[in-house]
Amino acid sequence: MEKTENLYINIYDYEDSKFPFQVFIGGRGTGKTYSALNGAEDNKNQFIYMRRTLDEVEMMSDNKVNKGINPFKVLNKNKGNDFNIFKTDKKVFTIFENWQEEKEIEKKVKNKETKEIETIKETIVVDMKKAHGYALPLSTIASVRSMDFSDVDLIIFDEFIPELHVKKISHEGDAILNAYETINRNRELEGLPPCRFYLLANSNDIYNDLFITLGIVDDVEKMLKKGITDKYYYDRGLAIHLLSDTSEFIKKKKETALYKLAKDTSFSDMALSNKFAYNDFSDITYKRLTGYRPICSFDNEIFLYEKKGSGEVHCSYAKANCIDFRLNEQGIRNFNQNFGTRVYQIFVNGNITFESYAIKQTILDILI
């Protein structure tokens, strides 16, 4: 980088063949995308740069009329390269490296004096182009399942956690796993290593669809509470990294125009401190259940307890014998008929707490 190197993150410092799936959560402008693409440029095989939607990839691509918002722009400037994204099919975008080479050619010319045809050598500049990979939107990857991605061994999924105002893709977590299946195919059955899948995001929402699908919301919440920056699932080939910015980086960012404006806001906490600041953890707590009685449960996993004589409710994983409702349309309807109004009123009165953020979001999705 043309920047102070130790201020920024290099995701390839975490590379480990035991963990083909690596998730990197970090603040804005910390070098996640820059380092990911920098390493991908030097990758000997093809790579995929993935975004969530077709619109995002369209905006990044060049066409015959104008240049896109190229994610390689700063790398090109700093390294003297020319990488770009160009639409090569209806829903397929190719990442090209462009350069020029001088070539010597032979040319037939007529000698003005002798009138004879002579062969001379001339140096010309030739435009060169090489494909390095693909830029693909998650939202349309199902329509390119017939494509052969056997030349790809690295996938970079940038901004996989959408900002709060951005529309979500239906069943997004499953869509991410299906995308990997489409690209990776059966290479492991043929004795080849799995495709590396690096997912990058800012700390916009701990309750994002991928974390829900993988069942790791509670684990990431515990990482936050305990100040743990790295968690490795050896049996799943998964690593989670909550990237820490250097104090020097945070100090410099705080003095920029935007972060002076956004001082002491949730945006600043998310971007500078890598906190899931848009998620409200104020009512997340662990409680001893002495003096509480079970009301009901959902899927025998989430249990609602009421403190005797107080009107307080605590939602927990602690198991008990009580009426159980399924987390489906019929089960939720039955819960609302029996307990919904009372529990909702307790919530409105601010008398409900939750053992984890995942429990909280599940209950709120039922009540609201």
Tab-separated table of C-alpha atoms in Angstrom:
chain	number	residue	atom	x	y	z
A	1	MET	CA	0.000	0.000	0.000
A	2	GLU	CA	0.993	3.579	-0.512
A	3	LYS	CA	-0.174	4.066	3.063
A	4	THR	CA	1.397	3.340	6.409
A	5	GLU	CA	1.390	-0.441	6.283
A	6	ASN	CA	0.988	-1.143	10.009
A	7	LEU	CA	-2.234	0.881	10.147
A	8	TYR	CA	-4.024	-1.590	7.909
A	9	ILE	CA	-5.139	-5.202	7.927
A	10	ASN	CA	-3.867	-7.945	5.624
A	11	ILE	CA	-6.378	-10.790	5.633
A	12	TYR	CA	-3.824	-13.216	4.183
A	13	ASP	CA	-1.937	-13.084	7.481
A	14	TYR	CA	-4.746	-15.360	8.703
A	15	GLU	CA	-4.537	-17.845	5.823
A	16	ASP	CA	-4.619	-21.468	6.977
A	17	SER	CA	-5.525	-24.519	4.889
A	18	LYS	CA	-7.397	-25.977	7.885
A	19	PHE	CA	-9.918	-23.126	7.603
A	20	PRO	CA	-11.171	-22.657	4.030
A	21	PHE	CA	-14.061	-20.543	5.382
A	22	GLN	CA	-12.846	-17.318	6.977
A	23	VAL	CA	-15.056	-14.437	8.107
A	24	PHE	CA	-13.504	-11.005	8.642
A	25	ILE	CA	-15.500	-8.363	10.505
A	26	GLY	CA	-13.809	-4.992	10.771
A	27	GLY	CA	-14.370	-1.265	10.758
A	28	ARG	CA	-14.589	0.868	7.638
A	29	GLY	CA	-11.437	1.673	5.711
A	30	THR	CA	-9.256	-0.809	7.595
A	31	GLY	CA	-7.868	-2.543	4.512
A	32	LYS	CA	-10.073	-5.640	4.276
A	33	THR	CA	-11.061	-5.236	0.621
A	34	TYR	CA	-7.730	-3.709	-0.401
A	35	SER	CA	-5.683	-6.570	1.024
A	36	ALA	CA	-8.139	-9.208	-0.243
A	37	LEU	CA	-7.933	-7.951	-3.829
A	38	ASN	CA	-4.199	-7.310	-3.590
A	39	GLY	CA	-3.615	-10.966	-2.723
A	40	ALA	CA	-6.131	-12.107	-5.329
A	41	GLU	CA	-4.262	-10.267	-8.087
A	42	ASP	CA	-1.213	-12.391	-7.332
A	43	ASN	CA	-3.234	-15.619	-7.056
A	44	LYS	CA	-1.976	-18.122	-9.625
A	45	ASN	CA	-5.493	-19.387	-10.341
A	46	GLN	CA	-8.711	-17.567	-11.140
A	47	PHE	CA	-10.671	-15.910	-8.329
A	48	ILE	CA	-14.215	-14.661	-7.793
A	49	TYR	CA	-15.096	-11.259	-6.363
A	50	MET	CA	-18.670	-11.499	-5.086
A	51	ARG	CA	-21.154	-8.849	-4.022
A	52	ARG	CA	-24.740	-9.257	-2.870
A	53	THR	CA	-26.685	-7.846	-5.825
A	54	LEU	CA	-26.504	-7.461	-9.581
A	55	ASP	CA	-26.810	-3.675	-9.203
A	56	GLU	CA	-23.638	-3.566	-7.086
A	57	VAL	CA	-21.600	-5.489	-9.653
A	58	GLU	CA	-23.103	-3.492	-12.533
A	59	MET	CA	-21.961	-0.239	-10.895
A	60	MET	CA	-18.411	-1.577	-10.556
A	61	SER	CA	-18.100	-2.730	-14.145
A	62	ASP	CA	-16.821	-0.825	-17.158
A	63	ASN	CA	-18.729	-0.656	-20.404
A	64	LYS	CA	-18.257	0.934	-23.809
A	65	VAL	CA	-19.700	4.219	-22.559
A	66	ASN	CA	-18.107	4.829	-19.167
A	67	LYS	CA	-15.952	3.479	-16.373
A	68	GLY	CA	-17.501	1.773	-13.366
A	69	ILE	CA	-16.792	2.314	-9.674
A	70	ASN	CA	-13.829	-0.023	-9.873
A	71	PRO	CA	-12.858	-1.720	-6.545
A	72	PHE	CA	-9.327	-2.090	-7.980
A	73	LYS	CA	-8.919	1.668	-8.495
A	74	VAL	CA	-6.608	2.365	-5.534
A	75	LEU	CA	-4.626	-0.826	-6.167
A	76	ASN	CA	-4.188	0.178	-9.800
A	77	LYS	CA	-2.878	3.571	-8.736
A	78	ASN	CA	-0.521	2.229	-6.076
A	79	LYS	CA	0.841	-0.717	-8.077
A	80	GLY	CA	0.738	0.724	-11.574
A	81	ASN	CA	-1.644	-2.004	-12.727
A	82	ASP	CA	-4.848	-1.802	-14.717
A	83	PHE	CA	-7.430	-4.276	-13.410
A	84	ASN	CA	-11.073	-3.753	-14.253
A	85	ILE	CA	-14.421	-5.536	-14.337
A	86	PHE	CA	-16.160	-5.922	-17.678
A	87	LYS	CA	-19.555	-7.434	-18.416
A	88	THR	CA	-19.027	-10.414	-20.716
A	89	ASP	CA	-22.473	-11.996	-20.540
A	90	LYS	CA	-25.961	-11.121	-19.331
A	91	LYS	CA	-25.115	-11.948	-15.714
A	92	VAL	CA	-21.393	-12.708	-15.916
A	93	PHE	CA	-18.620	-10.190	-15.333
A	94	THR	CA	-14.950	-10.907	-15.970
A	95	ILE	CA	-11.992	-9.383	-14.132
A	96	PHE	CA	-9.316	-8.390	-16.642
A	97	GLU	CA	-5.771	-7.133	-16.319
A	98	ASN	CA	-4.849	-4.738	-19.118
A	99	TRP	CA	-1.386	-3.624	-20.162
A	100	GLN	CA	0.632	-2.625	-23.194
A	101	GLU	CA	3.653	-4.310	-24.703
A	102	GLU	CA	6.082	-3.243	-27.361
A	103	LYS	CA	6.386	-5.752	-30.181
A	104	GLU	CA	8.711	-5.822	-33.133
A	105	ILE	CA	7.058	-6.579	-36.461
A	106	GLU	CA	8.302	-6.939	-40.005
A	107	LYS	CA	6.838	-4.609	-42.565
A	108	LYS	CA	7.084	-4.595	-46.366
A	109	VAL	CA	7.844	-1.154	-47.842
A	110	LYS	CA	8.856	0.156	-51.230
A	111	ASN	CA	12.269	1.794	-51.450
A	112	LYS	CA	11.745	5.240	-52.986
A	113	GLU	CA	15.142	5.219	-54.665
A	114	THR	CA	15.465	1.641	-55.902
A	115	LYS	CA	11.725	1.065	-56.269
A	116	GLU	CA	12.299	-2.371	-54.738
A	117	ILE	CA	10.216	-3.950	-51.970
A	118	GLU	CA	12.199	-4.189	-48.751
A	119	THR	CA	11.494	-5.709	-45.363
A	120	ILE	CA	11.996	-3.415	-42.396
A	121	LYS	CA	11.449	-3.920	-38.680
A	122	GLU	CA	9.140	-1.664	-36.727
A	123	THR	CA	8.248	-1.459	-33.032
A	124	ILE	CA	4.573	-1.083	-32.220
A	125	VAL	CA	2.580	-0.875	-28.968
A	126	VAL	CA	0.036	-3.670	-28.536
A	127	ASP	CA	-2.867	-3.679	-26.072
A	128	MET	CA	-2.786	-6.865	-23.990
A	129	LYS	CA	-5.515	-8.379	-21.825
A	130	LYS	CA	-5.641	-11.324	-19.434
A	131	ALA	CA	-8.630	-12.688	-17.506
A	132	HIS	CA	-7.962	-13.193	-13.781
A	133	GLY	CA	-11.420	-14.194	-12.606
A	134	TYR	CA	-15.061	-13.255	-12.299
A	135	ALA	CA	-17.223	-10.721	-10.490
A	136	LEU	CA	-20.521	-12.323	-9.525
A	137	PRO	CA	-23.638	-11.179	-7.653
A	138	LEU	CA	-24.999	-13.542	-5.017
A	139	SER	CA	-28.551	-12.722	-6.086
A	140	THR	CA	-28.137	-14.242	-9.559
A	141	ILE	CA	-25.564	-16.985	-9.061
A	142	ALA	CA	-28.270	-19.661	-9.183
A	143	SER	CA	-28.764	-18.814	-12.864
A	144	VAL	CA	-25.112	-19.601	-13.745
A	145	ARG	CA	-24.964	-23.049	-12.140
A	146	SER	CA	-24.020	-24.645	-15.442
A	147	MET	CA	-20.778	-22.630	-15.604
A	148	ASP	CA	-17.507	-24.412	-14.912
A	149	PHE	CA	-15.588	-22.719	-12.086
A	150	SER	CA	-12.950	-25.434	-11.743
A	151	ASP	CA	-10.255	-22.831	-12.495
A	152	VAL	CA	-11.286	-20.844	-9.386
A	153	ASP	CA	-9.691	-21.527	-5.994
A	154	LEU	CA	-10.493	-18.292	-4.141
A	155	ILE	CA	-13.804	-16.508	-3.487
A	156	ILE	CA	-13.922	-13.061	-1.903
A	157	PHE	CA	-17.406	-12.052	-0.772
A	158	ASP	CA	-17.285	-8.345	0.046
A	159	GLU	CA	-19.886	-6.616	2.253
A	160	PHE	CA	-21.781	-9.839	2.971
A	161	ILE	CA	-23.576	-8.165	5.903
A	162	PRO	CA	-25.903	-5.563	4.382
A	163	GLU	CA	-26.355	-2.152	5.930
A	164	LEU	CA	-29.582	-1.777	7.881
A	165	HIS	CA	-31.396	0.190	5.172
A	166	VAL	CA	-30.534	-2.312	2.413
A	167	LYS	CA	-33.157	-4.828	1.293
A	168	LYS	CA	-32.317	-8.392	2.272
A	169	ILE	CA	-32.247	-11.344	-0.108
A	170	SER	CA	-34.719	-14.073	0.813
A	171	HIS	CA	-32.962	-16.961	2.622
A	172	GLU	CA	-29.644	-15.186	2.159
A	173	GLY	CA	-27.625	-17.542	4.362
A	174	ASP	CA	-28.712	-20.565	2.332
A	175	ALA	CA	-28.021	-18.632	-0.878
A	176	ILE	CA	-24.413	-18.091	0.247
A	177	LEU	CA	-23.930	-21.803	0.933
A	178	ASN	CA	-25.545	-22.711	-2.400
A	179	ALA	CA	-23.227	-20.269	-4.175
A	180	TYR	CA	-20.220	-22.018	-2.660
A	181	GLU	CA	-21.598	-25.408	-3.744
A	182	THR	CA	-22.032	-24.106	-7.304
A	183	ILE	CA	-18.412	-22.938	-7.433
A	184	ASN	CA	-16.686	-25.674	-5.422
A	185	ARG	CA	-18.609	-28.630	-6.910
A	186	ASN	CA	-17.031	-32.042	-6.267
A	187	ARG	CA	-13.380	-31.030	-6.321
A	188	GLU	CA	-12.758	-32.491	-2.854
A	189	LEU	CA	-14.132	-35.863	-3.990
A	190	GLU	CA	-11.479	-35.744	-6.703
A	191	GLY	CA	-8.689	-35.211	-4.179
A	192	LEU	CA	-8.412	-31.442	-4.652
A	193	PRO	CA	-8.433	-28.878	-1.823
A	194	PRO	CA	-11.657	-26.938	-1.219
A	195	CYS	CA	-12.074	-23.480	-2.633
A	196	ARG	CA	-11.067	-20.781	-0.136
A	197	PHE	CA	-14.021	-18.591	0.818
A	198	TYR	CA	-13.215	-15.278	2.506
A	199	LEU	CA	-16.184	-13.187	3.644
A	200	LEU	CA	-15.680	-9.521	4.518
A	201	ALA	CA	-18.036	-7.084	6.220
A	202	ASN	CA	-18.420	-4.176	8.583
A	203	SER	CA	-20.084	-4.798	11.934
A	204	ASN	CA	-23.525	-3.730	10.736
A	205	ASP	CA	-25.698	-6.477	12.227
A	206	ILE	CA	-24.776	-9.431	14.433
A	207	TYR	CA	-28.113	-11.054	13.561
A	208	ASN	CA	-27.305	-11.386	9.872
A	209	ASP	CA	-28.625	-14.232	7.770
A	210	LEU	CA	-25.312	-16.077	7.385
A	211	PHE	CA	-24.637	-16.102	11.135
A	212	ILE	CA	-28.212	-17.293	11.734
A	213	THR	CA	-27.875	-20.068	9.136
A	214	LEU	CA	-24.544	-21.232	10.586
A	215	GLY	CA	-25.884	-20.977	14.149
A	216	ILE	CA	-23.050	-18.740	15.361
A	217	VAL	CA	-24.867	-15.580	16.515
A	218	ASP	CA	-24.460	-16.546	20.184
A	219	ASP	CA	-20.786	-17.421	19.670
A	220	VAL	CA	-20.006	-14.041	18.103
A	221	GLU	CA	-21.912	-12.307	20.901
A	222	LYS	CA	-19.744	-14.142	23.462
A	223	MET	CA	-16.639	-13.072	21.533
A	224	LEU	CA	-17.746	-9.449	21.870
A	225	LYS	CA	-18.491	-9.756	25.587
A	226	LYS	CA	-15.178	-11.469	26.377
A	227	GLY	CA	-13.006	-9.408	24.025
A	228	ILE	CA	-12.095	-12.456	21.912
A	229	THR	CA	-10.890	-11.502	18.431
A	230	ASP	CA	-10.519	-14.926	16.792
A	231	LYS	CA	-12.597	-18.094	17.042
A	232	TYR	CA	-11.767	-21.324	15.230
A	233	TYR	CA	-14.194	-24.168	14.526
A	234	TYR	CA	-11.763	-26.979	13.772
A	235	ASP	CA	-14.528	-29.457	12.974
A	236	ARG	CA	-16.183	-27.047	10.504
A	237	GLY	CA	-13.175	-25.456	8.800
A	238	LEU	CA	-14.503	-22.054	9.878
A	239	ALA	CA	-12.669	-19.113	11.422
A	240	ILE	CA	-14.252	-15.877	12.664
A	241	HIS	CA	-12.071	-12.776	13.025
A	242	LEU	CA	-13.260	-9.608	14.759
A	243	LEU	CA	-10.504	-7.402	13.442
A	244	SER	CA	-8.931	-4.916	15.828
A	245	ASP	CA	-7.838	-1.547	14.524
A	246	THR	CA	-4.621	-0.044	15.831
A	247	SER	CA	-5.008	2.859	18.242
A	248	GLU	CA	-3.048	4.972	15.754
A	249	PHE	CA	-5.543	4.162	12.997
A	250	ILE	CA	-8.523	5.056	15.200
A	251	LYS	CA	-6.829	8.266	16.314
A	252	LYS	CA	-6.216	9.340	12.717
A	253	LYS	CA	-9.743	8.393	11.578
A	254	LYS	CA	-11.325	10.343	14.436
A	255	GLU	CA	-9.697	13.499	13.101
A	256	THR	CA	-11.219	13.156	9.623
A	257	ALA	CA	-14.231	15.263	8.634
A	258	LEU	CA	-16.810	12.464	8.684
A	259	TYR	CA	-15.877	11.092	12.102
A	260	LYS	CA	-15.817	14.542	13.658
A	261	LEU	CA	-19.367	14.909	12.360
A	262	ALA	CA	-20.389	11.422	13.564
A	263	LYS	CA	-18.734	11.690	16.982
A	264	ASP	CA	-20.438	9.587	19.708
A	265	THR	CA	-22.923	8.009	17.275
A	266	SER	CA	-23.758	4.370	16.546
A	267	PHE	CA	-22.177	4.849	13.121
A	268	SER	CA	-18.887	5.870	14.723
A	269	ASP	CA	-18.953	2.890	17.113
A	270	MET	CA	-19.568	0.522	14.188
A	271	ALA	CA	-16.961	2.051	11.877
A	272	LEU	CA	-14.165	2.801	14.353
A	273	SER	CA	-14.616	0.413	17.275
A	274	ASN	CA	-15.916	-2.585	15.281
A	275	LYS	CA	-18.957	-2.805	17.554
A	276	PHE	CA	-22.281	-4.146	16.376
A	277	ALA	CA	-23.546	-0.754	17.470
A	278	TYR	CA	-26.878	-0.964	15.654
A	279	ASN	CA	-27.839	-3.993	17.752
A	280	ASP	CA	-29.282	-3.096	21.163
A	281	PHE	CA	-27.651	-5.287	23.831
A	282	SER	CA	-29.006	-3.290	26.785
A	283	ASP	CA	-31.566	-5.961	27.711
A	284	ILE	CA	-29.219	-8.920	27.179
A	285	THR	CA	-28.248	-10.487	30.484
A	286	TYR	CA	-27.743	-13.783	32.261
A	287	LYS	CA	-30.025	-14.394	35.247
A	288	ARG	CA	-30.261	-17.028	37.919
A	289	LEU	CA	-33.773	-18.402	37.662
A	290	THR	CA	-34.472	-18.783	41.366
A	291	GLY	CA	-37.964	-17.418	41.934
A	292	TYR	CA	-38.920	-17.742	38.248
A	293	ARG	CA	-41.496	-20.150	36.839
A	294	PRO	CA	-41.562	-21.366	33.206
A	295	ILE	CA	-44.377	-20.033	31.027
A	296	CYS	CA	-43.725	-21.764	27.717
A	297	SER	CA	-41.012	-22.609	25.210
A	298	PHE	CA	-40.298	-22.585	21.483
A	299	ASP	CA	-38.983	-25.762	19.844
A	300	ASN	CA	-37.823	-26.888	23.314
A	301	GLU	CA	-34.909	-24.511	22.853
A	302	ILE	CA	-35.999	-21.023	23.943
A	303	PHE	CA	-37.810	-20.842	27.294
A	304	LEU	CA	-39.811	-17.960	28.752
A	305	TYR	CA	-39.752	-17.571	32.540
A	306	GLU	CA	-41.832	-15.200	34.671
A	307	LYS	CA	-40.621	-13.925	38.030
A	308	LYS	CA	-43.261	-14.639	40.620
A	309	GLY	CA	-45.201	-11.555	41.704
A	310	SER	CA	-43.175	-9.073	39.639
A	311	GLY	CA	-44.460	-9.275	36.077
A	312	GLU	CA	-40.881	-9.638	34.799
A	313	VAL	CA	-40.055	-12.143	32.047
A	314	HIS	CA	-36.662	-13.608	31.194
A	315	CYS	CA	-36.037	-15.594	27.984
A	316	SER	CA	-33.384	-18.269	28.314
A	317	TYR	CA	-31.916	-21.504	26.982
A	318	ALA	CA	-32.394	-23.104	30.430
A	319	LYS	CA	-34.752	-26.048	29.948
A	320	ALA	CA	-37.955	-26.690	31.890
A	321	ASN	CA	-41.180	-28.668	31.656
A	322	CYS	CA	-43.804	-26.403	30.109
A	323	ILE	CA	-46.051	-26.012	27.098
A	324	ASP	CA	-44.012	-25.929	23.882
A	325	PHE	CA	-44.807	-24.114	20.642
A	326	ARG	CA	-43.225	-24.841	17.276
A	327	LEU	CA	-41.431	-21.986	15.548
A	328	ASN	CA	-43.699	-22.155	12.527
A	329	GLU	CA	-46.788	-20.274	11.411
A	330	GLN	CA	-49.243	-22.460	13.321
A	331	GLY	CA	-47.134	-22.583	16.471
A	332	ILE	CA	-46.680	-18.819	16.577
A	333	ARG	CA	-50.419	-18.316	16.052
A	334	ASN	CA	-51.141	-20.636	18.996
A	335	PHE	CA	-48.626	-18.781	21.177
A	336	ASN	CA	-50.154	-15.411	20.343
A	337	GLN	CA	-53.643	-16.686	21.171
A	338	ASN	CA	-52.509	-17.961	24.579
A	339	PHE	CA	-49.693	-15.660	25.702
A	340	GLY	CA	-48.987	-13.084	22.991
A	341	THR	CA	-50.936	-10.105	24.378
A	342	ARG	CA	-49.588	-10.515	27.924
A	343	VAL	CA	-45.956	-11.032	26.877
A	344	TYR	CA	-46.157	-8.139	24.421
A	345	GLN	CA	-47.404	-5.823	27.183
A	346	ILE	CA	-44.551	-6.939	29.426
A	347	PHE	CA	-42.158	-6.110	26.569
A	348	VAL	CA	-43.737	-2.654	26.067
A	349	ASN	CA	-43.364	-1.994	29.803
A	350	GLY	CA	-39.651	-2.781	29.540
A	351	ASN	CA	-39.855	-5.789	31.851
A	352	ILE	CA	-38.432	-8.478	29.562
A	353	THR	CA	-34.790	-9.558	29.310
A	354	PHE	CA	-32.957	-12.082	27.156
A	355	GLU	CA	-30.043	-14.433	27.682
A	356	SER	CA	-28.681	-13.742	24.187
A	357	TYR	CA	-29.244	-11.468	21.226
A	358	ALA	CA	-30.345	-14.427	19.095
A	359	ILE	CA	-33.102	-15.204	21.616
A	360	LYS	CA	-34.109	-11.549	21.685
A	361	GLN	CA	-34.452	-11.313	17.930
A	362	THR	CA	-36.412	-14.569	17.755
A	363	ILE	CA	-38.896	-13.350	20.387
A	364	LEU	CA	-39.215	-9.894	18.827
A	365	ASP	CA	-39.903	-11.444	15.428
A	366	ILE	CA	-42.815	-13.267	17.087
A	367	LEU	CA	-44.165	-10.328	19.094
A	368	ILE	CA	-43.774	-7.466	16.637
